[in-house]
CSV table of C-alpha atoms in Angstrom, one decimal:
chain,number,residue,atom,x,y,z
A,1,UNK,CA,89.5,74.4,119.2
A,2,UNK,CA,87.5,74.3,116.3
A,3,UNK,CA,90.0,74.5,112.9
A,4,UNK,CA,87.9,75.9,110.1
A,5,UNK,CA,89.4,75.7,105.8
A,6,UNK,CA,88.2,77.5,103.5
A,7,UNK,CA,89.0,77.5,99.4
A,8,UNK,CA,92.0,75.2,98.3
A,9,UNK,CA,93.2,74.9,101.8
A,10,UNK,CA,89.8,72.6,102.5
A,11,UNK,CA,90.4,70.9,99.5
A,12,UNK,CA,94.3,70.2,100.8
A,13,UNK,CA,92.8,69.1,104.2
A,14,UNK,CA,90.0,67.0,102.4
A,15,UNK,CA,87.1,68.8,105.0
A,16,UNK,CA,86.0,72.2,106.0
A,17,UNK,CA,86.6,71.8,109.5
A,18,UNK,CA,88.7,70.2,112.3
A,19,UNK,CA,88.9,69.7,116.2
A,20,UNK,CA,92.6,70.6,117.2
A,21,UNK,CA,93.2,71.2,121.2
A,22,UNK,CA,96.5,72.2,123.6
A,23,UNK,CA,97.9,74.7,121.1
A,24,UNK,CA,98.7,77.6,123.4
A,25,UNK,CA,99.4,80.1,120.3
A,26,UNK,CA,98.7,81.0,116.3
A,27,UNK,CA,101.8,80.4,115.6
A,28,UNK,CA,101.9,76.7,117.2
A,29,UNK,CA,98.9,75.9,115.2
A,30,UNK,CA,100.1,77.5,111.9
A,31,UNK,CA,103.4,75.2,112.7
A,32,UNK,CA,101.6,71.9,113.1
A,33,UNK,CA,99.7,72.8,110.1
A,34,UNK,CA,102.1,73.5,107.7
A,35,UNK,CA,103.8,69.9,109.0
A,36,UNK,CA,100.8,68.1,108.7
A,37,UNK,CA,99.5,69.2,105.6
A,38,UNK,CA,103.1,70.6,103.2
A,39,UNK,CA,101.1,71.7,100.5
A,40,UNK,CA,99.9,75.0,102.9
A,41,UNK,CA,103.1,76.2,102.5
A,42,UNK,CA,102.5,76.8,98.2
A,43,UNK,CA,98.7,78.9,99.3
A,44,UNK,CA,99.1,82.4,100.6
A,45,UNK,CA,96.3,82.3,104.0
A,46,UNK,CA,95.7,85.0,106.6
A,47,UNK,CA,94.3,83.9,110.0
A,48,UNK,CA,91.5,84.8,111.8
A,49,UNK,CA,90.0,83.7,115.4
A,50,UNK,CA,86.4,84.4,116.2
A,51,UNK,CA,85.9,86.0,113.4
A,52,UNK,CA,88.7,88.9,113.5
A,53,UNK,CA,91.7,88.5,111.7
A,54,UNK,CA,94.9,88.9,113.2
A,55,UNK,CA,98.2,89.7,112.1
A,56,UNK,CA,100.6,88.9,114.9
A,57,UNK,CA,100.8,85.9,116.6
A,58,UNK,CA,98.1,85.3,118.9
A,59,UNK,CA,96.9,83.0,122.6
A,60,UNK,CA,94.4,80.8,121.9
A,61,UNK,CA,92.0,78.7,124.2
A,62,UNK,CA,90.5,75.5,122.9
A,63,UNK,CA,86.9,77.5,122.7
A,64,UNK,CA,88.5,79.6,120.4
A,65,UNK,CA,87.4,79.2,116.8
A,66,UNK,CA,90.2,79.4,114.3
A,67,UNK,CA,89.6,80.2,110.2
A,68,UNK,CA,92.6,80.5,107.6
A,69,UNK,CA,91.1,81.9,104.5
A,70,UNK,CA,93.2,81.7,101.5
A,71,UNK,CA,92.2,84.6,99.0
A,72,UNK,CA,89.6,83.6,96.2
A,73,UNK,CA,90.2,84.0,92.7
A,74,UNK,CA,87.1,83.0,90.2
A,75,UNK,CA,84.5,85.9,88.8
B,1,UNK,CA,64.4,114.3,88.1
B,2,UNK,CA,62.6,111.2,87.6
B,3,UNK,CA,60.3,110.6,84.5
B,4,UNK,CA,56.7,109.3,84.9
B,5,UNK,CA,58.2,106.1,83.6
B,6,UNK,CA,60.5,105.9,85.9
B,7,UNK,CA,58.2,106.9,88.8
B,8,UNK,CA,56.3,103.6,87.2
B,9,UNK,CA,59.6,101.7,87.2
B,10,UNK,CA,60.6,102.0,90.3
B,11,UNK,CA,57.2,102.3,92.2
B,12,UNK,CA,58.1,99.5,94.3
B,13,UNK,CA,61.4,101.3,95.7
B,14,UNK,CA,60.1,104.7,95.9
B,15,UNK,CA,57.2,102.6,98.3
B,16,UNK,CA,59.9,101.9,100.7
B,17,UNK,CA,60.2,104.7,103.4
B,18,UNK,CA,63.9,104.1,103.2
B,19,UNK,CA,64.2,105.1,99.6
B,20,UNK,CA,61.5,106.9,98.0
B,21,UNK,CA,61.9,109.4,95.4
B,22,UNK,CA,64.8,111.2,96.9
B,23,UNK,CA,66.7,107.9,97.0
B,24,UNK,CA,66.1,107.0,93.6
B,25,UNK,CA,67.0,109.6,92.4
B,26,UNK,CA,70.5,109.3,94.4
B,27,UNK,CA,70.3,105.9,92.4
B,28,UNK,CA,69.7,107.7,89.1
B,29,UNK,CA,72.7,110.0,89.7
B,30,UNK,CA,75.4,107.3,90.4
B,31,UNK,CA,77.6,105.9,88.2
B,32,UNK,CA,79.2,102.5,88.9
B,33,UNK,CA,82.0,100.9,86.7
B,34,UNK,CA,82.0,96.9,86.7
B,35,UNK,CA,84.8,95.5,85.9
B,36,UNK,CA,84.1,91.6,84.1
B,37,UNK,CA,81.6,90.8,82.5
B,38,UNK,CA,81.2,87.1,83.6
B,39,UNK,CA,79.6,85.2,86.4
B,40,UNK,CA,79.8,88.1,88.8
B,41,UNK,CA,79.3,90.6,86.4
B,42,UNK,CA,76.4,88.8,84.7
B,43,UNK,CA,74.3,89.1,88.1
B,44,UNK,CA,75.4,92.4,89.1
B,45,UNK,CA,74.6,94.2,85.8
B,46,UNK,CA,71.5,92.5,85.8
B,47,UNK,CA,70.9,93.8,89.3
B,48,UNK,CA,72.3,97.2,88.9
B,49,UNK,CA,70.4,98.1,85.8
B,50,UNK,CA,66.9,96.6,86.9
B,51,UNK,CA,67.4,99.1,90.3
B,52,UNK,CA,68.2,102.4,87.9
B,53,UNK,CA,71.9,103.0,88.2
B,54,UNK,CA,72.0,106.1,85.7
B,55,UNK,CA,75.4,105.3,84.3
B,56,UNK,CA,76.8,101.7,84.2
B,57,UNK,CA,80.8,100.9,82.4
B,58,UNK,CA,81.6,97.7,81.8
B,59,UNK,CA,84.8,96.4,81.3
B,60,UNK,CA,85.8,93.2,79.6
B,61,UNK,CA,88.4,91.9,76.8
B,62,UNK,CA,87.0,89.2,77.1
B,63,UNK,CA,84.8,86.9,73.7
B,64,UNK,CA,81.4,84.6,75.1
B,65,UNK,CA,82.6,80.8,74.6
B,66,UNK,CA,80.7,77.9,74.8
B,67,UNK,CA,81.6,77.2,78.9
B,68,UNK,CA,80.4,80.6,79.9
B,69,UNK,CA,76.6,79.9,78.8
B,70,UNK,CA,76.1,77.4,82.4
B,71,UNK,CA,76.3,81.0,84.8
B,72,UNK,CA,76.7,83.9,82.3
B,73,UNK,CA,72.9,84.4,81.6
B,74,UNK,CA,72.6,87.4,79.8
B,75,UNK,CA,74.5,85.3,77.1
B,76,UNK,CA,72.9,83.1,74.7
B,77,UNK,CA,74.5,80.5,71.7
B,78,UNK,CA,73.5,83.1,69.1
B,79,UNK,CA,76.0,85.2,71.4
B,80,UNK,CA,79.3,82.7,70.7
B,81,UNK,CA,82.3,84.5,69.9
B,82,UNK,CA,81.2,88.0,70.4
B,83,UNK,CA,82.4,90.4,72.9
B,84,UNK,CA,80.5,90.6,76.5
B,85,UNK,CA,80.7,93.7,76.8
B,86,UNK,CA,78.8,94.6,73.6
B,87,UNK,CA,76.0,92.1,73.9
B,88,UNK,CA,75.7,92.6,77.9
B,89,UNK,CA,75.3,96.4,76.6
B,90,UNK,CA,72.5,95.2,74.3
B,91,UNK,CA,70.5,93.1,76.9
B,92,UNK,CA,70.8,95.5,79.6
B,93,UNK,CA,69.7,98.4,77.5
B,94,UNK,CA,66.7,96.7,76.2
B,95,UNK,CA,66.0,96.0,80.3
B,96,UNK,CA,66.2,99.0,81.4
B,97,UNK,CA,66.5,102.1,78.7
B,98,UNK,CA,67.0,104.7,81.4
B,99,UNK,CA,70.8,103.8,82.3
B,100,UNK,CA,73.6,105.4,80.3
B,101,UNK,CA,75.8,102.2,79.1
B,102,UNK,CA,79.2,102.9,78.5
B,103,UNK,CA,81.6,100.3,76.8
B,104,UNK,CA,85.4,99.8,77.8
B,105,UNK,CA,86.5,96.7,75.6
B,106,UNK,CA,89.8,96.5,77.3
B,107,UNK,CA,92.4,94.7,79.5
B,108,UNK,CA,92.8,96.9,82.6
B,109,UNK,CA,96.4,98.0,83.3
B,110,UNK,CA,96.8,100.9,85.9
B,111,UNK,CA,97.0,103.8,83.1
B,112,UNK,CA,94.1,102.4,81.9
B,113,UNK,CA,92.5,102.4,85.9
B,114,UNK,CA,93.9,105.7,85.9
B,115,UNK,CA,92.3,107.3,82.9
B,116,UNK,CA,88.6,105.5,83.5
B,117,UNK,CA,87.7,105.1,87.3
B,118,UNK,CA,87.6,109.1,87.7
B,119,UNK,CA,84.4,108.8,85.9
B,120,UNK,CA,82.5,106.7,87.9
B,121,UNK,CA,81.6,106.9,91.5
B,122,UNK,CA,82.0,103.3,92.6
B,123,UNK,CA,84.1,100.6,91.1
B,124,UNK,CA,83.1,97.4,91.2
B,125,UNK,CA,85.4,94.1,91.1
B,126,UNK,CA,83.8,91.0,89.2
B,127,UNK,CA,86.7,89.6,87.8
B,128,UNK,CA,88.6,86.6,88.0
B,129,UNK,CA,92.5,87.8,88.4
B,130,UNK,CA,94.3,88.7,91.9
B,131,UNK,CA,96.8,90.5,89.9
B,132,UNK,CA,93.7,92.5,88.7
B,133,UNK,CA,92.3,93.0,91.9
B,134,UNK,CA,95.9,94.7,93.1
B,135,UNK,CA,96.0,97.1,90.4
B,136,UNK,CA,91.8,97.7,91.2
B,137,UNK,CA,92.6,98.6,94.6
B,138,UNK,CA,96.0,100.5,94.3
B,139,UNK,CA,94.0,102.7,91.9
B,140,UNK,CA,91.2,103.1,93.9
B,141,UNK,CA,93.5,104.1,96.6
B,142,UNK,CA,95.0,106.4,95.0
B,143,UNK,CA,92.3,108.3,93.5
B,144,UNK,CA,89.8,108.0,96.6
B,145,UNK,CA,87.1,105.6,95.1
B,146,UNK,CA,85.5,103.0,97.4
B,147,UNK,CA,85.5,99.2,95.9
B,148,UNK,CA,82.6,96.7,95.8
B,149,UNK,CA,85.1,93.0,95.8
B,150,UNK,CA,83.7,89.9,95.0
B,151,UNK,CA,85.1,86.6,94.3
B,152,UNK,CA,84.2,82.6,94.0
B,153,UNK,CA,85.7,79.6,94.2
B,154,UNK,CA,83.8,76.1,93.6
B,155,UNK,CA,81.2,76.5,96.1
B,156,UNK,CA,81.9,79.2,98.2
B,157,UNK,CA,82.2,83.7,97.8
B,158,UNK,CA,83.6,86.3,99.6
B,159,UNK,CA,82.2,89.7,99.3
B,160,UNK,CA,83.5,92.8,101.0
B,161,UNK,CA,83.7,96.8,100.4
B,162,UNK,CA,87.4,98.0,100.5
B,163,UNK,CA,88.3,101.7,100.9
B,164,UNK,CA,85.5,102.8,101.6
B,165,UNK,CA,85.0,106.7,101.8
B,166,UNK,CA,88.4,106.7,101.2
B,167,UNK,CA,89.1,105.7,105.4
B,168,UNK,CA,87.9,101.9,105.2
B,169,UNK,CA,90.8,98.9,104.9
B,170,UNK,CA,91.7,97.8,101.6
B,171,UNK,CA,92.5,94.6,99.6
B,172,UNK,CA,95.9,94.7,100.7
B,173,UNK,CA,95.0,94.8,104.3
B,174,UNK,CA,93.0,91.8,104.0
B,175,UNK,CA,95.3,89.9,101.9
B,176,UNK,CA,98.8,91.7,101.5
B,177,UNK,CA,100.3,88.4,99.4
B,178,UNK,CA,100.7,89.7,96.0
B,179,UNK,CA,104.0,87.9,95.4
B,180,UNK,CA,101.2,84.2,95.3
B,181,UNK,CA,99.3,86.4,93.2
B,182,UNK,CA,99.6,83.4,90.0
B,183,UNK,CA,99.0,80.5,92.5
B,184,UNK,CA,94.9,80.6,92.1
B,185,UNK,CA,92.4,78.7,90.3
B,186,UNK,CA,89.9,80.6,88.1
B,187,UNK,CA,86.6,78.9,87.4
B,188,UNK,CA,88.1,77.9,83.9
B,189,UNK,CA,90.9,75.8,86.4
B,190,UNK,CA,88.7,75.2,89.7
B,191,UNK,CA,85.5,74.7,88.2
B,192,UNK,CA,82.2,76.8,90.2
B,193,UNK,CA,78.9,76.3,90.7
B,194,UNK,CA,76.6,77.7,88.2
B,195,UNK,CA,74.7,79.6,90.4
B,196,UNK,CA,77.1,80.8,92.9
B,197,UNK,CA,78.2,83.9,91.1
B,198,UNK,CA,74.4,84.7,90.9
B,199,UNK,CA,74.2,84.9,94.7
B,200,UNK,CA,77.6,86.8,95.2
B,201,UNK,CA,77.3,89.1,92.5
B,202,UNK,CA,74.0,89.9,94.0
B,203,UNK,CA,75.4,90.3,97.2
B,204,UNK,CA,77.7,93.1,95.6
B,205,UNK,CA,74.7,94.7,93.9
B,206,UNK,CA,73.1,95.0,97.2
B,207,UNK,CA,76.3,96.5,98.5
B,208,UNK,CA,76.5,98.9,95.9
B,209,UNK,CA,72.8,100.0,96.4
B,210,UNK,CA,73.7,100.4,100.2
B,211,UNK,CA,76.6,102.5,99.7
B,212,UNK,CA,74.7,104.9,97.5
B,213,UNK,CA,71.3,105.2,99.9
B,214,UNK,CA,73.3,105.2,103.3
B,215,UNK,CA,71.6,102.4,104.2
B,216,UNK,CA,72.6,99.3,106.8
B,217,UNK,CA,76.1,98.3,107.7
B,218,UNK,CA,78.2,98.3,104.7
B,219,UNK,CA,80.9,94.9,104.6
B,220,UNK,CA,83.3,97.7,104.9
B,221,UNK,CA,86.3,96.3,107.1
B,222,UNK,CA,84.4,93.1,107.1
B,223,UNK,CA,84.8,90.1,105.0
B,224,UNK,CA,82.1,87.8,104.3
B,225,UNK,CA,82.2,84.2,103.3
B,226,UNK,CA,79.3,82.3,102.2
B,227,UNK,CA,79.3,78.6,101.6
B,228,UNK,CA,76.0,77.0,99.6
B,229,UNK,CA,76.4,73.7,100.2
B,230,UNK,CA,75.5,74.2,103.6
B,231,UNK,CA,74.7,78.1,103.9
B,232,UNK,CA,77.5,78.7,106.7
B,233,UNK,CA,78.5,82.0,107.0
B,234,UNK,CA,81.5,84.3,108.5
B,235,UNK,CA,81.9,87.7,109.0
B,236,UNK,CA,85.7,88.3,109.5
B,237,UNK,CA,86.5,91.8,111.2
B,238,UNK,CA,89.7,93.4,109.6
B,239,UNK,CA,91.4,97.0,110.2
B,240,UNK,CA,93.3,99.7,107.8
B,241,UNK,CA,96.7,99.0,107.7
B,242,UNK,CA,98.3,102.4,107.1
C-alpha cells in the first residue's frame, strides 16, 4: 500500500511517500509507524484511505492508499 | 444596484452567463470578514476586493516587519512598522473604491468573535494560529456562519469550507486535537514559500465567490491539499461529527 506524509510528519519521515504491504488494519499501520518513526507520537494526525478520512480503525488491502495529515498552521 | 462604474468594472463577470448582473450584485451585497492580514490575507483581500465584495473587515494586531515584504504584497518598505490592517485598508481602497472597508485592529478572543462575526456573512480564516482557528470555528458554530479555512506550511495548503449553511462538518471534525494545539510551526518557525499563500489564499477567494453565487461544489466536507513542488493534489472526504 502506498503510505503518503504530509506537513512535519514528511519531514519526520524524510519523503512524501512510502510502499508498506501485509498490514491487515489502520491500527497495525499507525502501530509500526509510531515504532518506526517516535517522533509521530509529539504531532497530532488524522488518517485517511483513498481519500476519506476515517475515525475508527479500519481493513486495509495493499491497493489501498493511505494519507496521515497532520493539521497546518502558517497564514 | 450597480453603478455605471461598476457595470464597467465588472463587465468581464457580468459577461459570464453564470453571473451576470444579478450575481454581482449578490457579490456587492455580501459582506466577508478576513481574519489576518498576512500571506493568506494579502491574496485574498486582493482577490476579494478586485471581484466587488461590498463590505470587507479585516482583522489583524499585527505591525508589517521586514520578513513579511517576500509574500505580503500589498506591503511595501515605506510600510515597516505600521499596522496591516490600516495600510491593507489603504491599498485596497485605492483598488477598488466601491467596497466598504472596515478596520478591527485586534487580537481575536471569542467575546471579541462574538461581538464582530454577526456582521458579516462569511468569515474567512487566513491566520497563522490553531488556537485561533478553534475559537473561529466554535464561534461560527455557534452563531451559524459558514467558514472559508486556509492554511500553509513550507510548501504545501489545505483549503476547505467548514460549517457550511450551518449543516456542513467543521474544524473540529476534521481535526478534533486541540490539546496539540502549541505543537505547530508558523511560517516565522517553518519557513513558506513566498508564493504559496498567493495560490491558497486564492483558492479561498474563489471559495468565497462560490459560496455567494451558488456556483460548483463547494470544499465543504472536503479537505484539499495542494503540494507546489510537484502539483499533487488530494481531496479528503470527511463527515459532521455531531
Amino acid at each position: 500500500m502506498k503510505v503518503l506524509f504530509f506537513g512535519e510528519l514528511a519531514e519526520i519521515v524524510g519523503k512524501s511517500s512510502q510502499e508498506f504491504n501485509g498490514f491487515l488494519d489502520s491500527d497495525s499501520l499507525k502501530t509500526k509507524l509510531l515504532s518506526e518513526f517516535p517522533k509521530f507520537s509529539t504531532i497530532p494526525f488524522q488518517i485517511a484511505v483513498n481519500q476519506n478520512l476515517i475515525t475508527e480503525n479500519v481493513a486495509l488491502s495493499d491497493s489501498d492508499e493511505i494519507a496521515f495529515l497532520p493539521p497546518f498552521a502558517g497564514g | 444596484m450597480l453603478s455605471k462604474e461598476e457595470i464597467g468594472r465588472y463587465s468581464r463577470h457580468i459577461q459570464l452567463n453564470e453571473i451576470g448582473i444579478e450575481g454581482q450584485e449578490k457579490i456587492k451585497n455580501a459582506s466577508v470578514l478576513v481574519i489576518g492580514a498576512g500571506g493568506l490575507g494579502c491574496s485574498t483581500l486582493t482577490f476579494l476586493t478586485a471581484m466587488g465584495i461590498g463590505k470587507i473587515g479585516i482583522l489583524d494586531f499585527d505591525i508589517i516587519s521586514h520578513s513579511n515584504l517576500q509574500r505580503q504584497f500589498l506591503y511595501t518598505i515605506d510600510d515597516l512598522g505600521k499596522e496591516k490592517v490600516e495600510i491593507a485598508i489603504k491599498k485596497l481602497k485605492n483598488q477598488n473604491p466601491n467596497v466598504n472597508f472596515v478596520a478591527h485592529i485586534e487580537i481575536l478572543t471569542s467575546k471579541k468573535a462574538l461581538e464582530i462575526f454577526p456582521n458579516y456573512d462569511l468569515i474567512l480564516d487566513a491566520t497563522d494560529s490553531i488556537e485561533t482557528r478553534y475559537t473561529i470555528n466554535d464561534t461560527c458554530v455557534k452563531l451559524g456562519k459558514t467558514f472559508v479555512y486556509g492554511s500553509i506550511h513550507k510548501f504545501e495548503g489545505q483549503v476547505s469550507v467548514f460549517n457550511y449553511k450551518n449543516l456542513g462538518p467543521t474544524y473540529r471534525c476534521l481535526f478534533p486535537l486541540e490539546n496539540h494545539k502549541n505543537q505547530f510551526s508558523s511560517c516565522q518557525e517553518a519557513g513558506v514559500l513566498g508564493v504559496l499563500p498567493g495560490v491558497i489564499g486564492t483558492i479561498q477567494a474563489n471559495e468565497i465567490i462560490k459560496i455567494i453565487l451558488g456556483l460548483g461544489e463547494v470544499l465543504s466536507g472536503k479537505l484539499l491539499i495542494l503540494n507546489l513542488l510537484n502539483y499533487s493534489t488530494q481531496l479528503i472526504s470527511f463527515k459532521r461529527i455531531s
